[in-house]
JSON list of C-alpha atoms in Angstrom, two decimals:
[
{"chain": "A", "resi": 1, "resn": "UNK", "atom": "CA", "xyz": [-9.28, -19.20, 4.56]},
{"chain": "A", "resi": 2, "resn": "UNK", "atom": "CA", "xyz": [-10.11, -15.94, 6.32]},
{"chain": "A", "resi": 3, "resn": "UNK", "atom": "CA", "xyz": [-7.17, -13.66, 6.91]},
{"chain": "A", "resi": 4, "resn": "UNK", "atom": "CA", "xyz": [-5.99, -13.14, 10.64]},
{"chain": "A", "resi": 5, "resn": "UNK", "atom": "CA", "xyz": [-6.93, -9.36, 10.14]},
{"chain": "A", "resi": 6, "resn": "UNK", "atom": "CA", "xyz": [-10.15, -9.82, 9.80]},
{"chain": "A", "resi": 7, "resn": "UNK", "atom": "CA", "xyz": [-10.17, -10.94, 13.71]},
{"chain": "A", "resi": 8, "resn": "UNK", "atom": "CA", "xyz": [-9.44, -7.93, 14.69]},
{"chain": "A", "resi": 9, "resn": "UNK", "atom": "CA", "xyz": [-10.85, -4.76, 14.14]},
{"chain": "A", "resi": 10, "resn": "UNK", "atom": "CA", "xyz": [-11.72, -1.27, 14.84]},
{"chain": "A", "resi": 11, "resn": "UNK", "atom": "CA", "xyz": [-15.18, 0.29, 16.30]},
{"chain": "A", "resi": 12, "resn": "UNK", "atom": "CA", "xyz": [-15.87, 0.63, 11.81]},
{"chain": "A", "resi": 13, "resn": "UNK", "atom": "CA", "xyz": [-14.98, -2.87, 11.33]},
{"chain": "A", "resi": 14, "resn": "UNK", "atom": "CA", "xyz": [-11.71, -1.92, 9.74]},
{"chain": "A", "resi": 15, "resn": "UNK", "atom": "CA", "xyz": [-9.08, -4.70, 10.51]},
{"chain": "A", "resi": 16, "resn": "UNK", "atom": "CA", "xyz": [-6.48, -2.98, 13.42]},
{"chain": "A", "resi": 17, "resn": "UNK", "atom": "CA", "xyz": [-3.07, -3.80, 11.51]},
{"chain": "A", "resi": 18, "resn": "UNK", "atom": "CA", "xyz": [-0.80, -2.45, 14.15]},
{"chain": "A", "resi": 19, "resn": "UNK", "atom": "CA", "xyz": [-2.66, -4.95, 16.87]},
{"chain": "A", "resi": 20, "resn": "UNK", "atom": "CA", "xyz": [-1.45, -7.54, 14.39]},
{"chain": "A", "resi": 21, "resn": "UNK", "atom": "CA", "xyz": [2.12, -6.95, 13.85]},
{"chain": "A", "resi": 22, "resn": "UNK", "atom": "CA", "xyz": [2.69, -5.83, 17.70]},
{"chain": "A", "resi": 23, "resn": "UNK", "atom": "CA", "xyz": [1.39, -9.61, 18.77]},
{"chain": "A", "resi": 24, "resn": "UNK", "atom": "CA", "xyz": [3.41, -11.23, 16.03]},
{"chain": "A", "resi": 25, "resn": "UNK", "atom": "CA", "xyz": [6.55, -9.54, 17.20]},
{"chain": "A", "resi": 26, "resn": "UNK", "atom": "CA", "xyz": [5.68, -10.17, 20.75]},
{"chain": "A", "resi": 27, "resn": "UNK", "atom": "CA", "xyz": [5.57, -14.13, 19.90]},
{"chain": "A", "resi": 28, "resn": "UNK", "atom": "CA", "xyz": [8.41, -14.28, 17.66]},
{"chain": "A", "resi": 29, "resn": "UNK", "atom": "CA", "xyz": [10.19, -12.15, 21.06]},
{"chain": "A", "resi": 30, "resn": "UNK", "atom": "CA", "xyz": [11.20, -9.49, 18.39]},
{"chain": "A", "resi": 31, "resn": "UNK", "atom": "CA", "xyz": [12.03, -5.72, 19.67]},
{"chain": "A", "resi": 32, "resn": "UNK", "atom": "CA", "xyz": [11.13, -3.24, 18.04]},
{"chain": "A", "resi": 33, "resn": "UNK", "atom": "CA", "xyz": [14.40, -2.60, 16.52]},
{"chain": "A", "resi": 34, "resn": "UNK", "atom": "CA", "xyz": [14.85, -6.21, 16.08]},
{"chain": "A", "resi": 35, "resn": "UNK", "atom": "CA", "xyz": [12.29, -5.85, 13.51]},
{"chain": "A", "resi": 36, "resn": "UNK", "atom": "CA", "xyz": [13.31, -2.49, 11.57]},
{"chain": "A", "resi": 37, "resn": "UNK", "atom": "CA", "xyz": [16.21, -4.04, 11.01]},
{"chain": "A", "resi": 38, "resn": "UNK", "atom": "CA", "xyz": [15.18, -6.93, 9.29]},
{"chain": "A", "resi": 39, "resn": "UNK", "atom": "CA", "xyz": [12.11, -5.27, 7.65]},
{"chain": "A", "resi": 40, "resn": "UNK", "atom": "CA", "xyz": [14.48, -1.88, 6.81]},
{"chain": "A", "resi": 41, "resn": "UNK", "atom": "CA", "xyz": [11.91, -0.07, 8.13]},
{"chain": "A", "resi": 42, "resn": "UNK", "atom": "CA", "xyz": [12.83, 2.92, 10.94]},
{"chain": "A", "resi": 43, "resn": "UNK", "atom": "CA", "xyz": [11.72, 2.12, 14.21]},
{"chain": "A", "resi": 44, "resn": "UNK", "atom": "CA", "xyz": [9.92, 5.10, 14.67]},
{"chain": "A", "resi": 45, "resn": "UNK", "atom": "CA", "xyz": [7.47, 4.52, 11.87]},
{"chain": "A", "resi": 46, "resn": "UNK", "atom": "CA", "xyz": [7.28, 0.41, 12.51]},
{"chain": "A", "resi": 47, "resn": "UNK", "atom": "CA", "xyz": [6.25, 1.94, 16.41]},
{"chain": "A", "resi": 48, "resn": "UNK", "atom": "CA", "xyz": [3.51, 4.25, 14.42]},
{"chain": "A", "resi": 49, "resn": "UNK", "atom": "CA", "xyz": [2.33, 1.42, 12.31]},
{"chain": "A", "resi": 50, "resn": "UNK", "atom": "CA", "xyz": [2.26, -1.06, 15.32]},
{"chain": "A", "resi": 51, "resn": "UNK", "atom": "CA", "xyz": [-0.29, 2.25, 17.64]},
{"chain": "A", "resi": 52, "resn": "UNK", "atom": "CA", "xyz": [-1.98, 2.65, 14.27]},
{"chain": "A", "resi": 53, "resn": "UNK", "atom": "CA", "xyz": [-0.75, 5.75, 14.17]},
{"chain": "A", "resi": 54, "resn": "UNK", "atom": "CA", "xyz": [0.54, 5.16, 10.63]},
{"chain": "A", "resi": 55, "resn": "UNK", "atom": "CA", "xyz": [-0.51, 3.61, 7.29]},
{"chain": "A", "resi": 56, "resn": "UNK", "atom": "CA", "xyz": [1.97, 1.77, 5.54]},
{"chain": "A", "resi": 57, "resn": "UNK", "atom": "CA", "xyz": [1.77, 0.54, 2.22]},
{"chain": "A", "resi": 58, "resn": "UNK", "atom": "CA", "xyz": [0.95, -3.05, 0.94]},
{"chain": "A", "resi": 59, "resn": "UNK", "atom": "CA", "xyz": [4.71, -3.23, -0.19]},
{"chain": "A", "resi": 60, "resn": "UNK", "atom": "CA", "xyz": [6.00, -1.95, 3.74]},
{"chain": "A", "resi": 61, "resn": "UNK", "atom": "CA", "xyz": [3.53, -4.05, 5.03]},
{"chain": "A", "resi": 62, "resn": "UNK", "atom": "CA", "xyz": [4.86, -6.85, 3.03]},
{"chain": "A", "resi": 63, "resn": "UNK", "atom": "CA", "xyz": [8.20, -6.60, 4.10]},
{"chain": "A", "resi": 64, "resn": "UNK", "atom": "CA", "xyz": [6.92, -6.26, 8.00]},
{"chain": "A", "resi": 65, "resn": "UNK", "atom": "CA", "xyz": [5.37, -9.32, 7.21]},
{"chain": "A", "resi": 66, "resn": "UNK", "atom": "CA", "xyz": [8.22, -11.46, 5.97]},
{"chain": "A", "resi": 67, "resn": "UNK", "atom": "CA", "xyz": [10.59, -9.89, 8.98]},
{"chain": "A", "resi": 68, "resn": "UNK", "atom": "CA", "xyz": [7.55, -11.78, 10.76]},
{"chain": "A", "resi": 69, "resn": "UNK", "atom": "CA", "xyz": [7.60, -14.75, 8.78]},
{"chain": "A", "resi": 70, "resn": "UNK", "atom": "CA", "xyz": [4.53, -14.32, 7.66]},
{"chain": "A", "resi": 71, "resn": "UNK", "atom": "CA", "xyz": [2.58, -13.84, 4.21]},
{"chain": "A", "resi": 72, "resn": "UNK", "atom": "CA", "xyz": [0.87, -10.90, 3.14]},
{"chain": "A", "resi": 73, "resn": "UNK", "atom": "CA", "xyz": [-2.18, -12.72, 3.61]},
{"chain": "A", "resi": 74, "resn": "UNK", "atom": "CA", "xyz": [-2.07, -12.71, 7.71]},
{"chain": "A", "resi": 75, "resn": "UNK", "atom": "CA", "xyz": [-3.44, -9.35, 7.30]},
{"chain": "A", "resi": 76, "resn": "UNK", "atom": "CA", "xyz": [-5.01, -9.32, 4.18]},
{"chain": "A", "resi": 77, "resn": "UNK", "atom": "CA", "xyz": [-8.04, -11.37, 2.73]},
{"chain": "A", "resi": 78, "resn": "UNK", "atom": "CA", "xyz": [-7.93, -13.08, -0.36]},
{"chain": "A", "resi": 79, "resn": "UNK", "atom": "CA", "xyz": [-10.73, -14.97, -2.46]},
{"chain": "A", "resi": 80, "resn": "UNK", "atom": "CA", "xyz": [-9.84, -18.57, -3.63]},
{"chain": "A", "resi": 81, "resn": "UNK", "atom": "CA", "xyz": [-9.66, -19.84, -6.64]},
{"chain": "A", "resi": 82, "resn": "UNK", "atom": "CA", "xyz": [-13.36, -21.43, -6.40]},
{"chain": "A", "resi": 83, "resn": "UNK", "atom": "CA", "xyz": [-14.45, -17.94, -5.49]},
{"chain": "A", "resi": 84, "resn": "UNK", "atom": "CA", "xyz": [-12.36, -15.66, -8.30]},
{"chain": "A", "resi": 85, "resn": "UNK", "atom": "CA", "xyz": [-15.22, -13.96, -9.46]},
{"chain": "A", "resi": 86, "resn": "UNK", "atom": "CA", "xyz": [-15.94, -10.73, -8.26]},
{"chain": "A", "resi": 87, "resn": "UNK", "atom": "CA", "xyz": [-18.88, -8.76, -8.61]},
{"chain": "A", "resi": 88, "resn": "UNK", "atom": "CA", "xyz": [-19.27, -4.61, -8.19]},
{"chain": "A", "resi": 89, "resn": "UNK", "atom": "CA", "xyz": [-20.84, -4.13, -4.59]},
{"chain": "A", "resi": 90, "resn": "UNK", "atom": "CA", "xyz": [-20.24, -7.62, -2.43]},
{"chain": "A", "resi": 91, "resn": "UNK", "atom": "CA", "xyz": [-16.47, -7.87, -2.48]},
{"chain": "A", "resi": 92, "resn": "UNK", "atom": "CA", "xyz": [-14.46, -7.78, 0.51]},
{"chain": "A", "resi": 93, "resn": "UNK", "atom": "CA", "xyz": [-13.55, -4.38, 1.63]},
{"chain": "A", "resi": 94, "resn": "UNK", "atom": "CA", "xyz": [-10.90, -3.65, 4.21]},
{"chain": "A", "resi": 95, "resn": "UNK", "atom": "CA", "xyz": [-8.23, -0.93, 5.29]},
{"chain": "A", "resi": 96, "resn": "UNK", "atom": "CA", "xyz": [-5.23, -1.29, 6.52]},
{"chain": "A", "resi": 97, "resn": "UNK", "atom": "CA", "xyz": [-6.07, 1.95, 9.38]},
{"chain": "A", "resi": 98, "resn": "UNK", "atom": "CA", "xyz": [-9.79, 3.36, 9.95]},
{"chain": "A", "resi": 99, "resn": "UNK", "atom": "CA", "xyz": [-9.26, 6.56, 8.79]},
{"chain": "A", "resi": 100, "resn": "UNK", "atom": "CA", "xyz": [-6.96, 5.65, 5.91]},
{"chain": "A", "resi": 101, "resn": "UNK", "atom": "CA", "xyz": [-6.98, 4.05, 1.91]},
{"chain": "A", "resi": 102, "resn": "UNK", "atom": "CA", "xyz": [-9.59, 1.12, 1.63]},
{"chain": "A", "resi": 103, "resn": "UNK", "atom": "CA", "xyz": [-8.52, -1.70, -0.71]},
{"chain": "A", "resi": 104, "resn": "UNK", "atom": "CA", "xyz": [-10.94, -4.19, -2.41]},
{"chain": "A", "resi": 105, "resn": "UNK", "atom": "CA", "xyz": [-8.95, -6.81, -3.15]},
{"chain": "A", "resi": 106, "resn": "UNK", "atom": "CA", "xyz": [-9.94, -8.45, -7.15]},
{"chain": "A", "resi": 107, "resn": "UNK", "atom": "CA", "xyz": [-7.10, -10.97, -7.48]},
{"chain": "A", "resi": 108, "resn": "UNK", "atom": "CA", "xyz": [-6.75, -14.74, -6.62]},
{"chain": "A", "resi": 109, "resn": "UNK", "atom": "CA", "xyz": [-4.48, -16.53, -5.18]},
{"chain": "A", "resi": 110, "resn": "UNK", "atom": "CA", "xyz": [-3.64, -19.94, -7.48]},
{"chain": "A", "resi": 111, "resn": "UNK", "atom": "CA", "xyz": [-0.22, -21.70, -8.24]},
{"chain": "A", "resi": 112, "resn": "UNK", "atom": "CA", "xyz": [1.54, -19.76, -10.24]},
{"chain": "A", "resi": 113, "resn": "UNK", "atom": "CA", "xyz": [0.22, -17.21, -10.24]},
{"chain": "A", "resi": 114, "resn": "UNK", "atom": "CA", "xyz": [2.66, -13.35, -10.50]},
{"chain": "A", "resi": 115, "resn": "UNK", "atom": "CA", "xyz": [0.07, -10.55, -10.45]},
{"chain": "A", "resi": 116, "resn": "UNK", "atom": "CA", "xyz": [-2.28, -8.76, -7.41]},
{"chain": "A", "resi": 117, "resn": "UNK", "atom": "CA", "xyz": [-4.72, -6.42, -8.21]},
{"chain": "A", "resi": 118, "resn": "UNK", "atom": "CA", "xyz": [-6.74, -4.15, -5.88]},
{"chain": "A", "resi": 119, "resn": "UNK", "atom": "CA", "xyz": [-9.17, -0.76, -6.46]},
{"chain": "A", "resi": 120, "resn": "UNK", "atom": "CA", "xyz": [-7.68, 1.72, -3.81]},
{"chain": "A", "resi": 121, "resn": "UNK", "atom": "CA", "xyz": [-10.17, 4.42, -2.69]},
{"chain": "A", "resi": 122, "resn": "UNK", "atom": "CA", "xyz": [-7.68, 7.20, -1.32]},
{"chain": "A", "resi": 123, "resn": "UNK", "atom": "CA", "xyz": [-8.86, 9.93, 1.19]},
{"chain": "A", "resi": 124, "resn": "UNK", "atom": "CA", "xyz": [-7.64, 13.38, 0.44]},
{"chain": "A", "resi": 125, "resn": "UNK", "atom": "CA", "xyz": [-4.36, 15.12, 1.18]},
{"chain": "A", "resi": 126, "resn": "UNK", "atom": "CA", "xyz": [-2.99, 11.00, 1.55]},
{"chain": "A", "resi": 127, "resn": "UNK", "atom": "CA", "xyz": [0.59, 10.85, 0.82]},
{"chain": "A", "resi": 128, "resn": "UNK", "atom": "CA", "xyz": [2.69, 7.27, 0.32]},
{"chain": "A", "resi": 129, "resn": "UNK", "atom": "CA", "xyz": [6.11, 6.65, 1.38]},
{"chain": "A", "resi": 130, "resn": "UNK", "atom": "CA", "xyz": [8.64, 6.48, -1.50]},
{"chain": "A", "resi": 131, "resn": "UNK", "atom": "CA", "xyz": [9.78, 2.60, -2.10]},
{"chain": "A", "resi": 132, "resn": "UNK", "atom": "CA", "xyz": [11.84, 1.05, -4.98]},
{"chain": "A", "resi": 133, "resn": "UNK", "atom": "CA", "xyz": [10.88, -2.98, -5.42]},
{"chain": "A", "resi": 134, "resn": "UNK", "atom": "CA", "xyz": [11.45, -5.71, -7.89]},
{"chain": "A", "resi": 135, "resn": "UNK", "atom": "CA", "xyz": [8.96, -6.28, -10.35]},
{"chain": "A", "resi": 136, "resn": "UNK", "atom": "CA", "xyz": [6.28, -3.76, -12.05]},
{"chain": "A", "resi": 137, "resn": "UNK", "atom": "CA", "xyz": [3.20, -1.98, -11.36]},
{"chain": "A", "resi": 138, "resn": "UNK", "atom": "CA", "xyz": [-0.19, -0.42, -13.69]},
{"chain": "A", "resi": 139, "resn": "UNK", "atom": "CA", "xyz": [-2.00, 2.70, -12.49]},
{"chain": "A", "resi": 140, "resn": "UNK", "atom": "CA", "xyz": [-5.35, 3.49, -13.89]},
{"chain": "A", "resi": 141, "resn": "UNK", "atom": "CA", "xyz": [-7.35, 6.38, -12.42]},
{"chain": "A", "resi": 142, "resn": "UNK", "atom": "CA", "xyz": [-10.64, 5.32, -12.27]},
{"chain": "A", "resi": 143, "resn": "UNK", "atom": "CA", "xyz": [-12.00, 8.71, -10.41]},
{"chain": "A", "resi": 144, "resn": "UNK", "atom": "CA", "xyz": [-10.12, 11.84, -9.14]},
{"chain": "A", "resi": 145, "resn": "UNK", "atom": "CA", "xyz": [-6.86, 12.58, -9.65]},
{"chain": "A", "resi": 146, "resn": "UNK", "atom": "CA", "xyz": [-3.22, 11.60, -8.09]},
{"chain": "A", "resi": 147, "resn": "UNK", "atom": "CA", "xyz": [0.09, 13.19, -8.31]},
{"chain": "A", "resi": 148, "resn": "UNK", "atom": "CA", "xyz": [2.23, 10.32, -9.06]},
{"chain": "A", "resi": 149, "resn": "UNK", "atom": "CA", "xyz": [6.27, 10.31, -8.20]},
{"chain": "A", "resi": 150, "resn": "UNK", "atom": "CA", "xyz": [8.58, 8.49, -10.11]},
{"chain": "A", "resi": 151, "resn": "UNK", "atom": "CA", "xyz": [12.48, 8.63, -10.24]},
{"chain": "A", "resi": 152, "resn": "UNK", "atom": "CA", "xyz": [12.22, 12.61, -9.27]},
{"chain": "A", "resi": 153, "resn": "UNK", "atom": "CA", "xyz": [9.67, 13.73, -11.54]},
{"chain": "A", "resi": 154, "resn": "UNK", "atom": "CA", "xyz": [5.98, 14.42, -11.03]},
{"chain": "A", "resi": 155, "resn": "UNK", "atom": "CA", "xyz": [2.64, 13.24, -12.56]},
{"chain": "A", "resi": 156, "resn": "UNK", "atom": "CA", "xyz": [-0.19, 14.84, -11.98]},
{"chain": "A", "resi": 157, "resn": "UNK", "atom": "CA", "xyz": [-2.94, 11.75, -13.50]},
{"chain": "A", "resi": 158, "resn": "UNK", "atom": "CA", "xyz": [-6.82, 12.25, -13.78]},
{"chain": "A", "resi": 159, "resn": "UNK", "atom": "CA", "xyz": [-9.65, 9.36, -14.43]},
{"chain": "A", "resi": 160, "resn": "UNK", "atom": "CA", "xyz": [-8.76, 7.74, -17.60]},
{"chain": "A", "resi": 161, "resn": "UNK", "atom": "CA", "xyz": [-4.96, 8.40, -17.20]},
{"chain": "A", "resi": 162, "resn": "UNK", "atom": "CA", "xyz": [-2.62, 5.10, -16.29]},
{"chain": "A", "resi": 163, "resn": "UNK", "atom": "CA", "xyz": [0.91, 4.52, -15.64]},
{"chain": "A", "resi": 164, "resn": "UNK", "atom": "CA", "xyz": [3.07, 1.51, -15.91]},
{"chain": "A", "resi": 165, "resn": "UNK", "atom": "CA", "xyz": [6.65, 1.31, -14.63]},
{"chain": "A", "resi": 166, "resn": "UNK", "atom": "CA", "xyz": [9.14, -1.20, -13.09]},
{"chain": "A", "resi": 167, "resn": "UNK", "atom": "CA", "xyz": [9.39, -1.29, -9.31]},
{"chain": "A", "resi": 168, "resn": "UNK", "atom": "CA", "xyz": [12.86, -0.29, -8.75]},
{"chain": "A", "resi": 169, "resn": "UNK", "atom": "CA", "xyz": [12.49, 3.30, -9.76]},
{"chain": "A", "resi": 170, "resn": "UNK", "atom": "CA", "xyz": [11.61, 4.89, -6.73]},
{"chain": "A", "resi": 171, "resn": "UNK", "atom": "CA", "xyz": [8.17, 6.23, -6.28]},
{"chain": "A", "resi": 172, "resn": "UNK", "atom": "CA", "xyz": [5.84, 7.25, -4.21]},
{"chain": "A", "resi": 173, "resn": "UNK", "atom": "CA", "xyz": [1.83, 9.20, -5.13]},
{"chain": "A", "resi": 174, "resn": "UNK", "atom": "CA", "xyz": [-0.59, 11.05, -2.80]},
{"chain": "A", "resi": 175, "resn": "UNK", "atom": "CA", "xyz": [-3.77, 12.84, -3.66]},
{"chain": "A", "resi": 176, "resn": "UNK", "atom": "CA", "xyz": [-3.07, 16.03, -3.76]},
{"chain": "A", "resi": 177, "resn": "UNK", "atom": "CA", "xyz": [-7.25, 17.28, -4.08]},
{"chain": "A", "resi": 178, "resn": "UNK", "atom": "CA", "xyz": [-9.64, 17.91, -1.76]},
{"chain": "A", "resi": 179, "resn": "UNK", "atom": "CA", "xyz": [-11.66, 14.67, -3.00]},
{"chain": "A", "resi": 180, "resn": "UNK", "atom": "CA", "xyz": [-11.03, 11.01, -2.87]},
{"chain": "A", "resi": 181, "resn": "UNK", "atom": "CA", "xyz": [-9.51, 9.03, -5.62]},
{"chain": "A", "resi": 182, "resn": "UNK", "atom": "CA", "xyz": [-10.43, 5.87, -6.57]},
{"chain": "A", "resi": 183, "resn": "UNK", "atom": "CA", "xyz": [-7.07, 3.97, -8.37]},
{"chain": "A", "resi": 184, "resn": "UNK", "atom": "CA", "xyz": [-7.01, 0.32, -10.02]},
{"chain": "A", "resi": 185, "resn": "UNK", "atom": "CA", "xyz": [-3.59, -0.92, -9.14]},
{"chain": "A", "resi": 186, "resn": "UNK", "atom": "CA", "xyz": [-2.00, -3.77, -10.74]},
{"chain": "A", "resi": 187, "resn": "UNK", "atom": "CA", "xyz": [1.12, -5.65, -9.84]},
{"chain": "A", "resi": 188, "resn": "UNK", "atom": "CA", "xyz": [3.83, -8.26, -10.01]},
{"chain": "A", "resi": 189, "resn": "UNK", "atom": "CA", "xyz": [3.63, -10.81, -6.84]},
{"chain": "A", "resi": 190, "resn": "UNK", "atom": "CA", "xyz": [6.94, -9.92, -5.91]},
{"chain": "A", "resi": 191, "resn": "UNK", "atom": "CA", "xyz": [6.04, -6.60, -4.42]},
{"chain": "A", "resi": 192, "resn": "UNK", "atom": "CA", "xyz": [3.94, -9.38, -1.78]},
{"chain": "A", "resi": 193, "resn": "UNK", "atom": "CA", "xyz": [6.80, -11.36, -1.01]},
{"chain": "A", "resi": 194, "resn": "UNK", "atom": "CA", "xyz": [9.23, -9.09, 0.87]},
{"chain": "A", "resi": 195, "resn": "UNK", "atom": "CA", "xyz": [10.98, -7.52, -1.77]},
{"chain": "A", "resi": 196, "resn": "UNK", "atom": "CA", "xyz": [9.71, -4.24, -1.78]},
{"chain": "A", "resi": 197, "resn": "UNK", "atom": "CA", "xyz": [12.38, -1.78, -0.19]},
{"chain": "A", "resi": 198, "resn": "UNK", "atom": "CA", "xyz": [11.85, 1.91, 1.13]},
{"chain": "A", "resi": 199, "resn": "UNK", "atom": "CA", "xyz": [14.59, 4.38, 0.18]},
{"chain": "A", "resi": 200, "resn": "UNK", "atom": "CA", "xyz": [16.84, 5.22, 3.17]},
{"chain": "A", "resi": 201, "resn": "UNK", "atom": "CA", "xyz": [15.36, 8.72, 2.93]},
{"chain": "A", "resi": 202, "resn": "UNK", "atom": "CA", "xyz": [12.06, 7.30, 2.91]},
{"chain": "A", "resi": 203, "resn": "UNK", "atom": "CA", "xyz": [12.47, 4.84, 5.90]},
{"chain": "A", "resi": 204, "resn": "UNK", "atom": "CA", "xyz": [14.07, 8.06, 8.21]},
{"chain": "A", "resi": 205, "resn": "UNK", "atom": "CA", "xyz": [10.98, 10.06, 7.85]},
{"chain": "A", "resi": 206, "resn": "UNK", "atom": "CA", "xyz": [8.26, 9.32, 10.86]},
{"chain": "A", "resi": 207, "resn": "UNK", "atom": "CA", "xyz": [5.33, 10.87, 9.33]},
{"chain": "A", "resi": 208, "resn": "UNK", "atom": "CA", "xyz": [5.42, 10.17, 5.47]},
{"chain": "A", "resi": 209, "resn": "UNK", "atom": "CA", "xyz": [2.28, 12.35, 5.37]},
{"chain": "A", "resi": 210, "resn": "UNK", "atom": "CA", "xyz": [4.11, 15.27, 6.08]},
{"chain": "A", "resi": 211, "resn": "UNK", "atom": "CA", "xyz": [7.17, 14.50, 3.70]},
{"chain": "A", "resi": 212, "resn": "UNK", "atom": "CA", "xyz": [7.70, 17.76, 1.86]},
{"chain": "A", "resi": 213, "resn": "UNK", "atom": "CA", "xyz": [8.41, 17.50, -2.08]},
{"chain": "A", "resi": 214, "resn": "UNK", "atom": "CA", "xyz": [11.64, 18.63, -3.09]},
{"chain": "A", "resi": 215, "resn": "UNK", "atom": "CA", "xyz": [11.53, 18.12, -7.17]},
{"chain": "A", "resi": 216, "resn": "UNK", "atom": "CA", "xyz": [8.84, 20.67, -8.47]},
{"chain": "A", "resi": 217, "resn": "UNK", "atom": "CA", "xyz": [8.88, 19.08, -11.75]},
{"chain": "A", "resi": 218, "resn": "UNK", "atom": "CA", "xyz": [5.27, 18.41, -13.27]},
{"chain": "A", "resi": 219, "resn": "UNK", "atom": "CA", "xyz": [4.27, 16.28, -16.11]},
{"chain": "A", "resi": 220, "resn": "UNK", "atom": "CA", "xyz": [0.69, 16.73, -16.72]},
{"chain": "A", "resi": 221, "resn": "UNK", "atom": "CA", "xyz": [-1.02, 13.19, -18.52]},
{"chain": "A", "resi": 222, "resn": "UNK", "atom": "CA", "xyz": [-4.21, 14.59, -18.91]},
{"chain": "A", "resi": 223, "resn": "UNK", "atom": "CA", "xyz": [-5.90, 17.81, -17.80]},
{"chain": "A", "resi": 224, "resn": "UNK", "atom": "CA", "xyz": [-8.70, 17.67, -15.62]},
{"chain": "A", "resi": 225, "resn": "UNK", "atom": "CA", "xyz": [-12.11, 19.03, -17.47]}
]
C-alpha cells in the first residue's frame, strides 16, 4: 500500500509532511492547539511542522500522528512482507522536509512484529529535539560522526561507533561537522505507536535547531582518524 505522503510532494519529490498533517487536522476539525495538546507538542513548533518550516522526528511525528488517529505509515512508506528484501541503491527514499534528514526505510511491516529500522543520511549542523519514549533504540555510525545526548551527557560517535539505550532517558543527537552523516537506526515499534514523549523543555523550544547545549560534558567513543 503506498503511503499518503508519497501523494504529495515538493518541487525534489520529497513528500510535504506539513501539507499532510494541516489537512488531517482540518478534517478531524482540530485547532491547532487542539492538537498540541493531545500530541504534547507546543503549538508553535506543530505550526512550523504543519508550513514545513520544521523537521520533526519519526518519534514527534508519531505522536502527531496518533493525536490524528493515524499510523505512522500515513506519511511514511513501508515495504510488505512479500517485498522485505532490500537491496543497496533501489529502496525507497524519502524525507520528512526537502532540505532536511532522508530516511530509507529497511524494515517490514508483519504481525508481530516490535522493531523499525531506517539508514538516516543527516545534513550538517542538524540538531534533534530531546524526547524520552518507551522502548529502546541501536545507533551505528555508518559514515561521519554525531554528537549523541543522553540523560545530560555527551557522545561524540564516529563510523564504526554504536550506541544502545532505553527510550526513556532523554536524548536528543545532531551533527555537529561540516559533513553529512549517514546513521543505521534501530528500534522498538513502540517509538511508532504514539508513545514517544518530548521533554517539557524540549516541546517549549520553537526552533530545536537553535537549542543551545547546556551540559558540556564529552565522552569520546572513538576518535576520528
Amino acid at each position: 500500500m503506498t503511503s499518503a505522503a508519497l501523494t504529495k510532494t515538493d518541487p525534489q519529490g520529497h513528500p510535504r509532511v506539513g501539507a499532510l498533517i494541516r489537512a488531517r487536522r482540518r478534517q478531524q476539525h482540530m485547532t491547532l492547539e487542539a492538537l498540541g495538546k493531545a500530541a504534547e507538542v507546543s503549538v508553535g513548533y506543530l505550526s512550523q511542522v504543519e508550513r514545513d518550516h520544521a523537521t520533526p522526528s519519526l518519534g514527534t511525528l508519531a505522536q502527531i500522528a496518533a493525536a490524528l488517529g493515524v499510523g505512522i505509515d500515513y506519511f511514511v512508506s513501508a515495504p510488505t512482507a512479500k517485498t522485505a528484501l532490500t537491496r543497496a541503491g533501489e529502496r525507497n527514499r524519502f524525507s520528512l522536509d526537502g532540505s532536511s534528514i532522508i530516511y530509507e526505510r529497511l524494515g517490514t511491516d508483519f504481525p508481530g512484529n516490535m522493531l523499525s529500522s531506517f539508514v538516516m543520511e543527516v545534513p550538517p549542523g542538524y540538531r534533534s529535539e530531546t524526547v524520552a519514549h518507551e522502548g529502546e533504540e541501536i545507533l551505528y555510525v555508518l559514515e561521519g560522526a554525531i554528537t549523541q545526548r543522553l540523560d545530560g551527557d555527551e557522545m561524540i560517535m564516529s563510523a564504526g561507533d554504536s550506541l544502545h539505550f532505553r527510550g526513556n532517558r532523554p536524548h536528543s543527537w545532531s551533527n555537529h561537522t561540516d559533513k553529512p552523516a549517514r546513521l543505521l537506526w534501530t528500534g522498538t515499534l513502540a517509538l511508532f505507536r504514539s508513545s514517544a514523549k518530548p521533554s517539557r523543555q524540549a516541546a517549549a523550544v520553537a526552533k530545536p535547531g537553535l537549542r543551545p547545549v547546556k551540559n558540556k560534558k564529552i565522552v569520546k567513543l572513538q576518535e576520528k582518524r
